[in-house]
């Protein structure tokens, strides 16, 4: 019964297709982290009273770093990493700021852990992150949680964490001082990244910090799904310190790892100092390694998983730290649960990193690794670093993008004061007032919208037409004005429409009345004093008929008298020139559609996107109700020749028509507000195409087709 989600493709001359794999990475450390150590976060200083701003991710130092729970007008610089942390007020509209108990606070504790944002209201609360690089590229997203008995209840909560509409991980803390971090390497399909906290009835969710880093390559690859970090280990660490930015260019966090019956091997010479490697491994991690104390023994370690259905990708990093003599060799191979894994014969390079990983995911309730030296090797095997990732299939599709665009514009149009965050339909439950279809893993559709008694003002938003699967619409008991739009009758699945208790005027569209009379639509339009059905309007017209006839007769007599007087005066006047006002010179008698200024504001989303400038004004990108993209050129108030150029251009386009010329869709002339609406040419103009001066390198003829919103 429901219409399918229609893909919306905008072929823009500013976009070159970039394909990167979608990944996700989660880190869940089961052990408690000592709060006295500043190894993970470092110290903080330089508290500044300043409005937070989203920063470009040109490099890791300019990444998004959110300290959840600090005042809106504060930010600070972390002394150890040099990263700037800002308030989360610009990324979420719900929640309450709280400080942790003084019992768990200390001078060595990172500032972002001294406060939290708690969410006592709502089933789900979502942060909206919009990195400037947009979708299709990979990001490291890290969420940190430390309870710190902020509510003085000594009851550690448990809740779920989502990335978009899919489960990321569960947040479980052992005690009030336990720090839990979750990481995900994520390549979003949309420009907005939603991080949602979901209440599962085990205490209210909270969050300490949220960080986003931009990755410049796709080193970590999977066939499908995402990767949740199980372990990231710095083998053979001699300092027992946690390594992160600035030592790691991507701000990956490496935890020290040593094994019994193994000894540490290290060097002071940097690794990969003269080479750009694929994984950009930190030299501080790669300058240490472990090897078995018994030179003839293997290097053995294992991880207990529990669930044998889970799949994993493993990355082992090697670098030779010793300058070998001519009679020395170090060759080894790896087995997993007794089966060969990775490459058959691994020879680490001196002071250069090398990564070995599995091309296909592995599974098992226990992952037991053994690194054996080969028969021709004189030295034991080594291991410098290791990463284990769990495959996460992001199976649930987000809400149909057409519906997302429509409901987002409605939210902005009416300034809806509801907890509308994240995806409209998922996870767990839709936005307040929405009902969505259950299409399994397919994109859900918005089938019901209830904005009754929501304080709505102005006209009925044209963006409602984007909700093409809508069945029930309730706009009752608001202060809506204007006409009941005809496009509502073109929502083919609409079965109930309630607009009672508003200030609508004009007539109910005949198609809505016809559907109501056939029993196809429950139509409620009462308590709109100036709104009438066709029958009522006809009745009112008949009641004033005799009066109108009498008035018309009198006017005809007066008109004839005025014509006679005017004719007599005309004979006495000499020829004189006519001076036309701007309003008079606009008499184009165009067959194209005329738009009101308020409609132009809606089409251009309040003139949000500028795509160029014309002879008499600025050109904006717009989207019509039928989904077609348009270019809207508005007359500049400061243009001296603007009205003349405006009129000439409109008349020219009325007379000249060709399939290779942009056609005139319509116009607007409302007081001093004048505008022309053209067909949107997504592929640029002919001159640019012939000269090869396209702003992107992936141009082809197929991209010149007419785009739709």
XYZ file of N, CA and C in Angstrom, residues 95 160 220 393 497 502-503 599 630:
27
model
N 18.375 17.671 27.359
C 19.332 17.273 28.371
C 19.629 18.374 29.381
N 21.731 2.204 25.853
C 22.229 1.828 24.524
C 22.699 3.051 23.756
N 41.159 0.688 6.722
C 40.406 -0.397 7.334
C 39.208 -0.716 6.444
N 26.950 -5.175 11.219
C 26.145 -4.920 10.032
C 25.104 -3.858 10.319
N -7.957 14.100 7.174
C -7.412 15.453 7.215
C -8.237 16.272 8.190
N -8.829 26.616 13.103
C -7.775 27.489 12.597
C -8.392 28.776 12.062
N -7.663 29.525 11.240
C -8.141 30.776 10.660
C -8.007 30.739 9.146
N 5.702 32.046 -1.372
C 6.016 30.770 -2.017
C 7.481 30.734 -2.451
N 14.916 24.244 -9.344
C 14.800 25.465 -10.129
C 15.863 26.450 -9.684
